[in-house]
C-alpha cells in the first residue's frame, strides 16, 4: 500500500478551494509545525551540550530547584502523553478502516507524543541547572500548539462534529491541556522574572539540600523520580559494593524530623486544651490534634488509594471486553468494513471495542494503578513515621516534666512508660497505615458486588453470601491464634528463665554433675512450649486453608448455581472476569476484622496517651527562685518545652573554667546573709496529701559542708528532693540565692548510669578537662577499676554495657557530681555501697580537699557518724521533722542526750569496722570485674591479632570475599535446616506442594474446557460441573495438607535444633563459658530459637508457594502463547539483577532499623529512671536533643527500608505491565479459542493467597490479628510496617496477583508478583537462616569427654571412702593451644587431712581445684584418689562423688529442698541435719513451707552469707569424703565466715578438706599448706614450719595479709 500523508483514495483531500483551514489534511499538517519547532530548538541544546558546566549551579544533589508549578506541569504533561496515546490509537484504528494509509490521522499525534516527552526532559534539565531563560522555547511551543489545536477544534465545530465522536473529545481535551501548560509557563515568568524584568529573582536551593548530610531525596526529586524511586538506584547499587551504614543514609529532611512534627502536633494539642479549658469533665482530643497536624497527607494517601482501587476494576472489564471480542470474532467471521473519508470518525464505543485498544488501556491502567498504590503506601508510611516521631517527643517531654510523686506512689510505673513508647505509639502508627483501608474497603465491596451482579445475575449473590458467611470463621481462627501465641510466649519466658539459670550456674552444675537434671527441666518446659507451638501451627494452617478455601467455595457455589438456574451457557468472559471480582471482594471482607481490631487498639492507645499527657507535673522554673513559693496548684500550668529549646546543640551547658585557674582561685565573695538555700515553714508531700516532711525551717550556709543525719526512713533523702523541687509543696517557701539557682550537682542514693562510656558518665555533658577529670577519678578511687575495663574509660557501661558492682556504680555517680563546676553539690548517702577504705579516701580527697578547698556548698546525707566532726553545719532529722540544726559544738552544748546517742552509735560502728577491716570489699569487686573481663579481653585480643594477620595478607581479596558472601544465599544452611525436620517430612512437603499446584492448574484447565463448550454439548454440563466440584474439593483439602506439612516440618526442625543445642551447650567445656559472653549464648536460646520456631516456617511456606505459583503460571502461559517465552528472557535477566541488588540492600537496611530501635527505647527507660538527677543537673534540653537524634536515626532507617520495598514493587510492577502488553498483543494476533483466553484470564484474575511471613517486629500484640488474610492490593504498606516494626511471626495472606492479565492474551503481572514475593521471601529467609547458622556454629563445638575407661562395676559404690589424694607430676592447661597453668605438681594428702592452698592471684590455686574435677586439661601426670586414677573414671561418676563450695554462692529458683538435693535422694531428716549444721535450721523453719519454701532467682531473697551457708549445707548433704572450698569465704562477712570455719572443723572432721584461701589467716590451723607461685608448687609443709622460713613465700604472704 502506497503511503501518502492525506491518503491515495480521495483526490478531494488536497482540495483547498473552500479555504485552507477548511481542509482537514492541511489542519493536521499545521498541527505538526509546533512539534517540529520544539524538536529543532531543543535537540541541539540537549544533545550538543548547551552552556558550559560553569553556568550551572553547583549543588550536591541532582534535582533541586523546583520552578513554580513544578508538580502541576508534570501531571499535565503525563495527562498530555496519555491523550496523545489515545489520539495515536484513534488515528490507527480509523486508518485501519480506510482503503489506503492516511498518515495525517496518526503521524501528528506520534510527533506530538515525542515532542511532549522532549518538553519534560528539556524542562527537567533546565530546572536542574537553574537556567530559566531557556524556558522561553517551551512557552513558544505551548502557544503555537494551543493555537494549532484551537484551529482544529473550530474546524470540527464548523463541520458539525459533536461530542459523540472521539476525535472531537480528544482535540478539546488537548486544547485545555495546552492552555493550562501555557498558563503554568506564564506563572514561572511572573514569579521568577527571568524575562521582561531588570531584576530576576534569585532562588536558593531548599535548606535541606544545602546540608550535605541529607540523603533522603524523595521530597525534593521530580514527580517521575518520586513515582519510580529512581533516586534510590545509587544507594541500592552501592550496597552491592559496600554495606549500607548510618552515614550512607544520612539525616532526615527537616520536614520529617521529630522536632518539626512535634511542634505541629503540640500546637494542635494545645488548641484542643484551650477549647476544653472551661469544661472540666472533657479531655482534649488527641484524635483531632492528630487530624489537624497530619490530616492532609492522610487524605492525599486515601485519594491515591481510591484511584488505585477504581483502576483495579478496569482490569476485569478490559479482559471481559477482549474475551467477548474473541467470542464475537469466532461466531461471525465478518470482514472489515472499509469506510470512506466522510465516515472516518470513530465513536467511543467503536474505539473501546477494539481488542488492541483494550490491551493498551489494560497496560496503562495497570501502570497507573500500581503507581497510585505505591504512592498511597509511601505517603501513609511517611505520615505514620512523622506521627510516631511527634508522639515520642511529646511523651519524652512529658516524662521530663513528670511529677516525682507519680513515679514514687506507683501511679505511673516505668513499665507503663516503656509500653507507651514501645507499643502505644506504634499502635497509632499502624492504625494510620491502615486508615486508607477504612474508606477504601466499602468502595471495593460495593463495586465488586455491582459488577458481579451485572455479569452473573442472582447466582453471583450466592457466592458473595458464601464469602460473608465464612469470613467470621477466619476471625475466630485469628482470635485462637492470639491465645496460642500468648501461651507460647509464657512457656518461652519460663524456658529462658531456666536456661539463664543453668548458664549462670553452669560451673556448679558441672562440678556437682547435675547438668542432666536441669537439662531435663528445660526440656520439660520446652515440650509444653512445643505443644503450644503445635496449636499455633494448626491454627496457622487453618488460616491459610481458609484463605484458599473461601474463594474456591464461593466460585464453586456461584458457577454450580449459575449452571442449574439459568438456561444460558457460562461464557469465558463471564467466568474469568467474575473470578477476578470474587477475589477483589474477598480482600476487604477478610481485612475488615484486622482494621477493626487495630481501630479498637488505637482508641485504647489514645486513652492511655491522654491519661499520661494530663498527669501531674512538677512546678515550673520558679522552684529555685528565691522570690516565689512552689505552689502545687501551679504545676499543671507548665506543660511542654519551648520548641527552640530542643533545637540547640548544647543547651544549658556551663563552660568549665580551666583547672589551672581554679587551683589558684580566690575564695568566692561571701553574700550578705551567707546562705545558699533557705527553707521556711516547709510542709512537703509525695502526692498523698499527707505531709511527709513537716515544719521544715533550715538554712544551708554558702561554701560549707552541711550534713543531714538521722535514722533510716526519717526523711533525709526526701528533704534533698524537696529542696530540688521534686516534692509537692503543701506550704512554705524554698529560697535559693540567685547565684545558685541553675548550679546544682546531685548524686542520688540509688546509682544511675547512662548507656555511655565511663568518661561520658562522669563529664555528663560538661567540657572535658584532663586535669580535673584525673583529680576526680583519683578522689573516687576509680582509676584501678578503669584500668580493668577492656577499653579503659572509653568502655560502655550502663544497661547495655559492662555490669559493674554497686560500689563501682556509686563511685561513678559521685565522680559525676564532683566533676560538674557547680556552686552547690548534693550527695545522698554516697558511702552506702562503699567499704571503709574507700569511704575514708572519698571523704578526705573528694570532699574535704576537692570540694571544700574550692569553697563549694555541699549538702551530704549520711549514716557514717564518724564524719560528723568534719561538718560545718549539721541537720539532725527524726520522723520527717528537723530535730536539731547547728554546728557539732552547738548540738553538744544544747542537746547532750542526742550527742551521747551519736557517740554510742559511733563506738558501735567502730567495732563493726574493725571486724570488716580485713574484708576488703573493693578488692573483691575488682577481682570479680577482672574475672569477667579477662577471658573476654583475651578472646578479643586473639581475634584482633588473627584479623590483623588476615588483613595484611590480602586486604582486597578479603573485601571481595565478604561482598561475595553478602550476595550469596546460604544454601548449605538451608539444607541443614530442611534435613533437621527429617527426610520423610521434607519429601511429604515437596510432594504435597507439587500435587496441590497440579490440582490448581487442573481446576483452571477444566474451567477453560467447560466454558469453551458449544451449545450442542450442553448435555455434558453435568459432567463438567461434577468434575469442577471434585477438583475444587481436592484443591481445598490439599491446601490444608500442604500448610500443615510445612508447619510440621518447621516445628520438627525447631525441636531437633533446640534439643541438640541445649545438649551441646550443657556438655561443653567450662573454658567455652569463660570465653563466651553469657548474653551471646542466651541469644541462641531466645532470639535465634524464636526465629527458628515461629518465623522460618511461614517464610518457607510463602516462598515455596510463590515459587510454585510462578512456575505453574509460566507453564500455562507458555502453553497458551508460546511467544511468551521470548518475552520471558529479558524479564528474567532484569529480574535477576533487581533481586540481586534488592536482597543485599534490604538486609542492610533491616539491620540498621533493628539496631537503631534499641538505643531509642533504652534512652527513654534510662531517662525515666534518672529523672531527679537530670532535672537537678538542669540537663533536660541536652537529653531532649539526644532523644530527637535517636528518633530521627531510627526513622531514617525505617524510611529507607520502606523506600527500598517501594523501589522493588515499582520495578516488578512495571516489568509485569510491559509483558502484559506484549503477551496480550501476541495472543490477540494469534486469536486463540476463547476458552484458552479464559484459562489465561484465570491466571490473570484469580488471586491465589500467598502467605508471607512478616519479619521482624514488635511484641505479640500484632498476633492478635492472627495470620490475617490481607490481599496484595494492600500488601505493601502492611508488609512494610509489619516487616519493619514487628518481630513476631505474623502471616500475611497475599493474593497471587494484583491485576488482571491474559493467558493466550496472557498478562505477566501475576508472574512478576510471584517473583516479587520470591525475592522478598528469599531476602527474609536469608536473614532468618542467620539464626540457623549461629545455632549450627555452636553444634560444631567439642564436648567434654564424659566416658571413662573403667566400667561402673569396677568402681566401688562408696568411692572415695578414705579421701586419700596423690598428686603425681601434674601438668594442667585450659586448652591445647594455651600455656600450662600448673607444672609438675607433686603432693600427698592423707585421708581426713585439712589442707590449705594459697598463693598470689594467678598462681594456679583455683586451677588445682578444677583439676580434681577434670574441668581442665590434664595433659601430663595424674591425680589418684583412693587408689583410682581420676582420668579413667566417667566424668559424671567422678564429679558426683566429690563436694565443692565455690566463692560465689549459687542458688536456683525453686524450693529449698530442690536447692539442697536436686536428685531427690535424701530424706527430710538428712536435709534438716544439714541445715542445722549450717545454722540455718531455725531460719528455714520460720519460712512458710519450711523445706518447700521458695527461693527466688539467684537466691535474691537471702543474704550473701545465708546463700553461702546453704551451699555448705548442700556440700554436707552429699556425704563425700572429700570437700574442696574454693575461696568460699571471700564474699561473706566475718560472722558467717566464723560459722563456716566452725562447721568445717566439726561436721567435716573425718573428711579430707582442701581449702583454697582467700585470706592466709584462714589456713594457719591447716594440717598441711601448699603454696603456689606461677603454676609451680613452691612450698609444702605445715603452717608453723613454713613461718620459720623468714624469706619464704608463705611468710611473705602472711606479712602482707594477702
PDB file of C-alpha atoms in Angstrom, residues 81-294:
ATOM      1  CA  UNK A  81       1.079  11.963  26.904  1.00  0.00           C
ATOM      2  CA  UNK A  82      -1.909   9.741  27.744  1.00  0.00           C
ATOM      3  CA  UNK A  83      -4.192  11.798  25.479  1.00  0.00           C
ATOM      4  CA  UNK A  84      -1.556  11.576  22.719  1.00  0.00           C
ATOM      5  CA  UNK A  85      -1.596   7.772  23.085  1.00  0.00           C
ATOM      6  CA  UNK A  86      -5.386   7.808  22.740  1.00  0.00           C
ATOM      7  CA  UNK A  87      -5.058  10.111  19.703  1.00  0.00           C
ATOM      8  CA  UNK A  88      -2.489   7.763  18.114  1.00  0.00           C
ATOM      9  CA  UNK A  89      -4.704   4.739  18.823  1.00  0.00           C
ATOM     10  CA  UNK A  90      -7.804   6.501  17.460  1.00  0.00           C
ATOM     11  CA  UNK A  91      -5.890   7.519  14.350  1.00  0.00           C
ATOM     12  CA  UNK A  92      -4.543   3.994  13.736  1.00  0.00           C
ATOM     13  CA  UNK A  93      -7.972   2.379  14.279  1.00  0.00           C
ATOM     14  CA  UNK A  94      -9.595   4.963  11.958  1.00  0.00           C
ATOM     15  CA  UNK A  95      -6.838   4.442   9.393  1.00  0.00           C
ATOM     16  CA  UNK A  96      -7.397   0.674   9.508  1.00  0.00           C
ATOM     17  CA  UNK A  97     -10.939   1.273   8.197  1.00  0.00           C
ATOM     18  CA  UNK A  98      -9.684   3.240   5.183  1.00  0.00           C
ATOM     19  CA  UNK A  99      -8.814   1.851   1.783  1.00  0.00           C
ATOM     20  CA  UNK A 100      -5.350   3.439   1.899  1.00  0.00           C
ATOM     21  CA  UNK A 101      -2.946   4.748   4.547  1.00  0.00           C
ATOM     22  CA  UNK A 102      -3.887   8.194   5.884  1.00  0.00           C
ATOM     23  CA  UNK A 103      -0.775   9.320   7.751  1.00  0.00           C
ATOM     24  CA  UNK A 104      -2.384  12.601   8.803  1.00  0.00           C
ATOM     25  CA  UNK A 105      -4.672  10.663  11.135  1.00  0.00           C
ATOM     26  CA  UNK A 106      -1.862   9.462  13.445  1.00  0.00           C
ATOM     27  CA  UNK A 107       1.518  10.901  12.401  1.00  0.00           C
ATOM     28  CA  UNK A 108       0.986  14.359  14.021  1.00  0.00           C
ATOM     29  CA  UNK A 109      -0.071  12.556  17.207  1.00  0.00           C
ATOM     30  CA  UNK A 110       3.108  10.428  17.165  1.00  0.00           C
ATOM     31  CA  UNK A 111       5.295  13.501  16.630  1.00  0.00           C
ATOM     32  CA  UNK A 112       3.251  15.281  19.320  1.00  0.00           C
ATOM     33  CA  UNK A 113       3.972  12.411  21.743  1.00  0.00           C
ATOM     34  CA  UNK A 114       7.716  12.697  21.021  1.00  0.00           C
ATOM     35  CA  UNK A 115       7.536  16.493  21.452  1.00  0.00           C
ATOM     36  CA  UNK A 116       5.670  16.232  24.783  1.00  0.00           C
ATOM     37  CA  UNK A 117       8.269  13.728  26.037  1.00  0.00           C
ATOM     38  CA  UNK A 118      11.078  16.033  24.869  1.00  0.00           C
ATOM     39  CA  UNK A 119       9.423  19.004  26.586  1.00  0.00           C
ATOM     40  CA  UNK A 120       9.517  17.376  30.020  1.00  0.00           C
ATOM     41  CA  UNK A 121      13.119  16.116  29.549  1.00  0.00           C
ATOM     42  CA  UNK A 122      14.131  19.617  28.420  1.00  0.00           C
ATOM     43  CA  UNK A 123      12.315  21.206  31.385  1.00  0.00           C
ATOM     44  CA  UNK A 124      13.965  18.816  33.833  1.00  0.00           C
ATOM     45  CA  UNK A 125      17.448  19.703  32.568  1.00  0.00           C
ATOM     46  CA  UNK A 126      16.760  23.433  32.710  1.00  0.00           C
ATOM     47  CA  UNK A 127      15.318  23.132  36.218  1.00  0.00           C
ATOM     48  CA  UNK A 128      18.323  21.083  37.359  1.00  0.00           C
ATOM     49  CA  UNK A 129      20.666  23.752  36.023  1.00  0.00           C
ATOM     50  CA  UNK A 130      18.547  26.655  37.313  1.00  0.00           C
ATOM     51  CA  UNK A 131      18.662  28.407  33.918  1.00  0.00           C
ATOM     52  CA  UNK A 132      15.054  29.562  33.420  1.00  0.00           C
ATOM     53  CA  UNK A 133      15.705  31.807  30.417  1.00  0.00           C
ATOM     54  CA  UNK A 134      15.721  28.758  28.159  1.00  0.00           C
ATOM     55  CA  UNK A 135      12.114  28.047  29.185  1.00  0.00           C
ATOM     56  CA  UNK A 136      11.101  30.659  26.573  1.00  0.00           C
ATOM     57  CA  UNK A 137      11.325  27.917  23.927  1.00  0.00           C
ATOM     58  CA  UNK A 138       8.740  25.887  25.837  1.00  0.00           C
ATOM     59  CA  UNK A 139       6.493  28.926  26.233  1.00  0.00           C
ATOM     60  CA  UNK A 140       6.517  29.487  22.473  1.00  0.00           C
ATOM     61  CA  UNK A 141       5.783  25.795  21.899  1.00  0.00           C
ATOM     62  CA  UNK A 142       2.737  25.797  24.213  1.00  0.00           C
ATOM     63  CA  UNK A 143       1.381  28.948  22.495  1.00  0.00           C
ATOM     64  CA  UNK A 144       1.827  27.505  18.972  1.00  0.00           C
ATOM     65  CA  UNK A 145       0.399  24.103  19.950  1.00  0.00           C
ATOM     66  CA  UNK A 146      -2.582  25.803  21.648  1.00  0.00           C
ATOM     67  CA  UNK A 147      -3.300  27.895  18.551  1.00  0.00           C
ATOM     68  CA  UNK A 148      -2.947  24.919  16.165  1.00  0.00           C
ATOM     69  CA  UNK A 149      -5.266  22.692  18.234  1.00  0.00           C
ATOM     70  CA  UNK A 150      -7.802  25.523  18.653  1.00  0.00           C
ATOM     71  CA  UNK A 151      -7.939  25.942  14.844  1.00  0.00           C
ATOM     72  CA  UNK A 152      -8.567  22.193  14.530  1.00  0.00           C
ATOM     73  CA  UNK A 153     -11.322  22.305  17.174  1.00  0.00           C
ATOM     74  CA  UNK A 154     -13.015  25.279  15.483  1.00  0.00           C
ATOM     75  CA  UNK A 155     -12.869  23.438  12.151  1.00  0.00           C
ATOM     76  CA  UNK A 156     -14.597  20.380  13.732  1.00  0.00           C
ATOM     77  CA  UNK A 157     -17.323  22.652  15.141  1.00  0.00           C
ATOM     78  CA  UNK A 158     -17.867  24.123  11.701  1.00  0.00           C
ATOM     79  CA  UNK A 159     -18.091  20.612  10.250  1.00  0.00           C
ATOM     80  CA  UNK A 160     -20.773  19.728  12.791  1.00  0.00           C
ATOM     81  CA  UNK A 161     -18.666  17.108  14.558  1.00  0.00           C
ATOM     82  CA  UNK A 162     -20.061  16.550  18.077  1.00  0.00           C
ATOM     83  CA  UNK A 163     -19.065  15.046  21.441  1.00  0.00           C
ATOM     84  CA  UNK A 164     -20.217  11.623  20.261  1.00  0.00           C
ATOM     85  CA  UNK A 165     -17.114  11.448  18.075  1.00  0.00           C
ATOM     86  CA  UNK A 166     -13.916  10.538  19.972  1.00  0.00           C
ATOM     87  CA  UNK A 167     -11.636  12.719  17.868  1.00  0.00           C
ATOM     88  CA  UNK A 168     -13.569  15.861  18.819  1.00  0.00           C
ATOM     89  CA  UNK A 169     -13.277  14.986  22.524  1.00  0.00           C
ATOM     90  CA  UNK A 170      -9.527  14.320  22.245  1.00  0.00           C
ATOM     91  CA  UNK A 171      -8.938  17.633  20.436  1.00  0.00           C
ATOM     92  CA  UNK A 172     -10.971  19.548  23.022  1.00  0.00           C
ATOM     93  CA  UNK A 173      -9.020  17.993  25.904  1.00  0.00           C
ATOM     94  CA  UNK A 174      -5.719  18.837  24.227  1.00  0.00           C
ATOM     95  CA  UNK A 175      -6.735  22.493  23.771  1.00  0.00           C
ATOM     96  CA  UNK A 176      -7.426  22.660  27.516  1.00  0.00           C
ATOM     97  CA  UNK A 177      -4.101  20.925  28.385  1.00  0.00           C
ATOM     98  CA  UNK A 178      -2.019  23.196  26.124  1.00  0.00           C
ATOM     99  CA  UNK A 179      -3.816  26.210  27.582  1.00  0.00           C
ATOM    100  CA  UNK A 180      -3.048  25.101  31.152  1.00  0.00           C
ATOM    101  CA  UNK A 181       0.617  24.411  30.322  1.00  0.00           C
ATOM    102  CA  UNK A 182       0.824  27.862  28.757  1.00  0.00           C
ATOM    103  CA  UNK A 183      -0.592  29.320  31.981  1.00  0.00           C
ATOM    104  CA  UNK A 184       2.000  27.390  34.043  1.00  0.00           C
ATOM    105  CA  UNK A 185       4.760  28.859  31.863  1.00  0.00           C
ATOM    106  CA  UNK A 186       3.380  32.398  32.277  1.00  0.00           C
ATOM    107  CA  UNK A 187       3.340  31.853  36.045  1.00  0.00           C
ATOM    108  CA  UNK A 188       7.056  30.881  36.011  1.00  0.00           C
ATOM    109  CA  UNK A 189       7.814  34.131  34.117  1.00  0.00           C
ATOM    110  CA  UNK A 190       5.712  36.085  36.641  1.00  0.00           C
ATOM    111  CA  UNK A 191       7.397  34.611  39.704  1.00  0.00           C
ATOM    112  CA  UNK A 192      10.989  34.225  38.549  1.00  0.00           C
ATOM    113  CA  UNK A 193      11.005  37.370  36.346  1.00  0.00           C
ATOM    114  CA  UNK A 194      13.653  35.874  34.070  1.00  0.00           C
ATOM    115  CA  UNK A 195      12.472  37.981  31.079  1.00  0.00           C
ATOM    116  CA  UNK A 196      10.894  41.434  30.779  1.00  0.00           C
ATOM    117  CA  UNK A 197      12.484  42.406  34.097  1.00  0.00           C
ATOM    118  CA  UNK A 198      15.746  44.009  35.146  1.00  0.00           C
ATOM    119  CA  UNK A 199      15.785  42.142  38.492  1.00  0.00           C
ATOM    120  CA  UNK A 200      15.374  38.399  38.001  1.00  0.00           C
ATOM    121  CA  UNK A 201      14.574  36.601  41.248  1.00  0.00           C
ATOM    122  CA  UNK A 202      17.481  34.712  42.797  1.00  0.00           C
ATOM    123  CA  UNK A 203      16.478  31.427  44.361  1.00  0.00           C
ATOM    124  CA  UNK A 204      18.486  29.265  46.748  1.00  0.00           C
ATOM    125  CA  UNK A 205      18.049  25.518  46.933  1.00  0.00           C
ATOM    126  CA  UNK A 206      15.934  24.176  49.841  1.00  0.00           C
ATOM    127  CA  UNK A 207      17.619  24.346  53.237  1.00  0.00           C
ATOM    128  CA  UNK A 208      17.776  20.540  53.403  1.00  0.00           C
ATOM    129  CA  UNK A 209      19.770  20.282  50.192  1.00  0.00           C
ATOM    130  CA  UNK A 210      22.336  22.782  51.413  1.00  0.00           C
ATOM    131  CA  UNK A 211      23.034  20.290  54.197  1.00  0.00           C
ATOM    132  CA  UNK A 212      25.275  17.633  52.665  1.00  0.00           C
ATOM    133  CA  UNK A 213      24.074  15.128  55.273  1.00  0.00           C
ATOM    134  CA  UNK A 214      20.542  14.802  53.857  1.00  0.00           C
ATOM    135  CA  UNK A 215      20.394  11.763  51.572  1.00  0.00           C
ATOM    136  CA  UNK A 216      16.648  11.049  51.645  1.00  0.00           C
ATOM    137  CA  UNK A 217      15.632  12.876  48.464  1.00  0.00           C
ATOM    138  CA  UNK A 218      12.015  11.748  47.976  1.00  0.00           C
ATOM    139  CA  UNK A 219      10.534  15.178  48.867  1.00  0.00           C
ATOM    140  CA  UNK A 220      12.914  17.032  46.529  1.00  0.00           C
ATOM    141  CA  UNK A 221      13.058  14.998  43.310  1.00  0.00           C
ATOM    142  CA  UNK A 222      10.731  15.466  40.350  1.00  0.00           C
ATOM    143  CA  UNK A 223       7.402  13.676  40.040  1.00  0.00           C
ATOM    144  CA  UNK A 224       8.699  10.854  37.810  1.00  0.00           C
ATOM    145  CA  UNK A 225      11.563  10.078  40.190  1.00  0.00           C
ATOM    146  CA  UNK A 226       9.106  10.245  43.104  1.00  0.00           C
ATOM    147  CA  UNK A 227       6.808   7.720  41.409  1.00  0.00           C
ATOM    148  CA  UNK A 228       9.575   5.306  40.401  1.00  0.00           C
ATOM    149  CA  UNK A 229      12.047   5.879  43.307  1.00  0.00           C
ATOM    150  CA  UNK A 230      14.725   6.436  40.702  1.00  0.00           C
ATOM    151  CA  UNK A 231      16.815   8.406  43.209  1.00  0.00           C
ATOM    152  CA  UNK A 232      17.178   5.171  45.257  1.00  0.00           C
ATOM    153  CA  UNK A 233      19.184   3.489  42.491  1.00  0.00           C
ATOM    154  CA  UNK A 234      22.503   4.901  43.714  1.00  0.00           C
ATOM    155  CA  UNK A 235      22.046   3.613  47.266  1.00  0.00           C
ATOM    156  CA  UNK A 236      20.756   0.169  46.277  1.00  0.00           C
ATOM    157  CA  UNK A 237      23.525  -0.406  43.727  1.00  0.00           C
ATOM    158  CA  UNK A 238      26.209   0.880  46.141  1.00  0.00           C
ATOM    159  CA  UNK A 239      25.038  -1.673  48.758  1.00  0.00           C
ATOM    160  CA  UNK A 240      26.464  -4.346  46.483  1.00  0.00           C
ATOM    161  CA  UNK A 241      29.920  -2.852  46.826  1.00  0.00           C
ATOM    162  CA  UNK A 242      29.839  -1.575  50.405  1.00  0.00           C
ATOM    163  CA  UNK A 243      27.434  -2.290  53.281  1.00  0.00           C
ATOM    164  CA  UNK A 244      24.915   0.476  53.939  1.00  0.00           C
ATOM    165  CA  UNK A 245      25.618   2.252  57.233  1.00  0.00           C
ATOM    166  CA  UNK A 246      24.109   5.242  59.018  1.00  0.00           C
ATOM    167  CA  UNK A 247      26.489   7.568  57.200  1.00  0.00           C
ATOM    168  CA  UNK A 248      25.229   6.329  53.826  1.00  0.00           C
ATOM    169  CA  UNK A 249      21.576   7.079  54.671  1.00  0.00           C
ATOM    170  CA  UNK A 250      22.383  10.448  56.191  1.00  0.00           C
ATOM    171  CA  UNK A 251      19.948  12.668  58.062  1.00  0.00           C
ATOM    172  CA  UNK A 252      16.210  13.186  57.805  1.00  0.00           C
ATOM    173  CA  UNK A 253      14.897  16.190  55.879  1.00  0.00           C
ATOM    174  CA  UNK A 254      13.745  18.985  58.209  1.00  0.00           C
ATOM    175  CA  UNK A 255      10.032  18.440  57.490  1.00  0.00           C
ATOM    176  CA  UNK A 256      10.265  14.803  58.624  1.00  0.00           C
ATOM    177  CA  UNK A 257      12.284  15.371  61.768  1.00  0.00           C
ATOM    178  CA  UNK A 258      10.698  14.591  65.105  1.00  0.00           C
ATOM    179  CA  UNK A 259      11.131  18.199  66.299  1.00  0.00           C
ATOM    180  CA  UNK A 260       9.230  19.658  63.334  1.00  0.00           C
ATOM    181  CA  UNK A 261       6.353  17.233  63.684  1.00  0.00           C
ATOM    182  CA  UNK A 262       6.355  17.589  67.459  1.00  0.00           C
ATOM    183  CA  UNK A 263       5.836  21.352  67.135  1.00  0.00           C
ATOM    184  CA  UNK A 264       2.882  20.783  64.734  1.00  0.00           C
ATOM    185  CA  UNK A 265       1.235  18.163  66.964  1.00  0.00           C
ATOM    186  CA  UNK A 266       1.928  20.142  70.148  1.00  0.00           C
ATOM    187  CA  UNK A 267       0.322  23.296  68.743  1.00  0.00           C
ATOM    188  CA  UNK A 268      -2.722  21.299  67.608  1.00  0.00           C
ATOM    189  CA  UNK A 269      -2.969  19.612  71.034  1.00  0.00           C
ATOM    190  CA  UNK A 270      -2.627  22.943  72.873  1.00  0.00           C
ATOM    191  CA  UNK A 271      -5.522  24.300  70.774  1.00  0.00           C
ATOM    192  CA  UNK A 272      -7.630  21.347  71.887  1.00  0.00           C
ATOM    193  CA  UNK A 273      -6.658  22.001  75.522  1.00  0.00           C
ATOM    194  CA  UNK A 274      -7.773  25.635  75.212  1.00  0.00           C
ATOM    195  CA  UNK A 275     -11.136  24.531  73.810  1.00  0.00           C
ATOM    196  CA  UNK A 276     -11.881  22.300  76.804  1.00  0.00           C
ATOM    197  CA  UNK A 277     -10.202  24.537  79.393  1.00  0.00           C
ATOM    198  CA  UNK A 278     -13.572  25.696  80.763  1.00  0.00           C
ATOM    199  CA  UNK A 279     -15.100  22.213  80.645  1.00  0.00           C
ATOM    200  CA  UNK A 280     -13.544  20.206  83.495  1.00  0.00           C
ATOM    201  CA  UNK A 281     -15.293  16.969  82.511  1.00  0.00           C
ATOM    202  CA  UNK A 282     -13.886  16.943  78.976  1.00  0.00           C
ATOM    203  CA  UNK A 283     -10.369  15.962  77.922  1.00  0.00           C
ATOM    204  CA  UNK A 284      -8.563  17.450  74.938  1.00  0.00           C
ATOM    205  CA  UNK A 285      -8.903  15.237  71.868  1.00  0.00           C
ATOM    206  CA  UNK A 286      -5.676  13.690  70.586  1.00  0.00           C
ATOM    207  CA  UNK A 287      -7.609  12.437  67.531  1.00  0.00           C
ATOM    208  CA  UNK A 288      -8.486  15.994  66.460  1.00  0.00           C
ATOM    209  CA  UNK A 289      -4.942  17.142  67.204  1.00  0.00           C
ATOM    210  CA  UNK A 290      -3.572  14.337  65.021  1.00  0.00           C
ATOM    211  CA  UNK A 291      -6.039  15.241  62.270  1.00  0.00           C
ATOM    212  CA  UNK A 292      -5.055  18.907  62.407  1.00  0.00           C
ATOM    213  CA  UNK A 293      -1.357  18.053  62.239  1.00  0.00           C
ATOM    214  CA  UNK A 294      -1.405  15.129  59.788  1.00  0.00           C
TER     215      UNK A 294
END
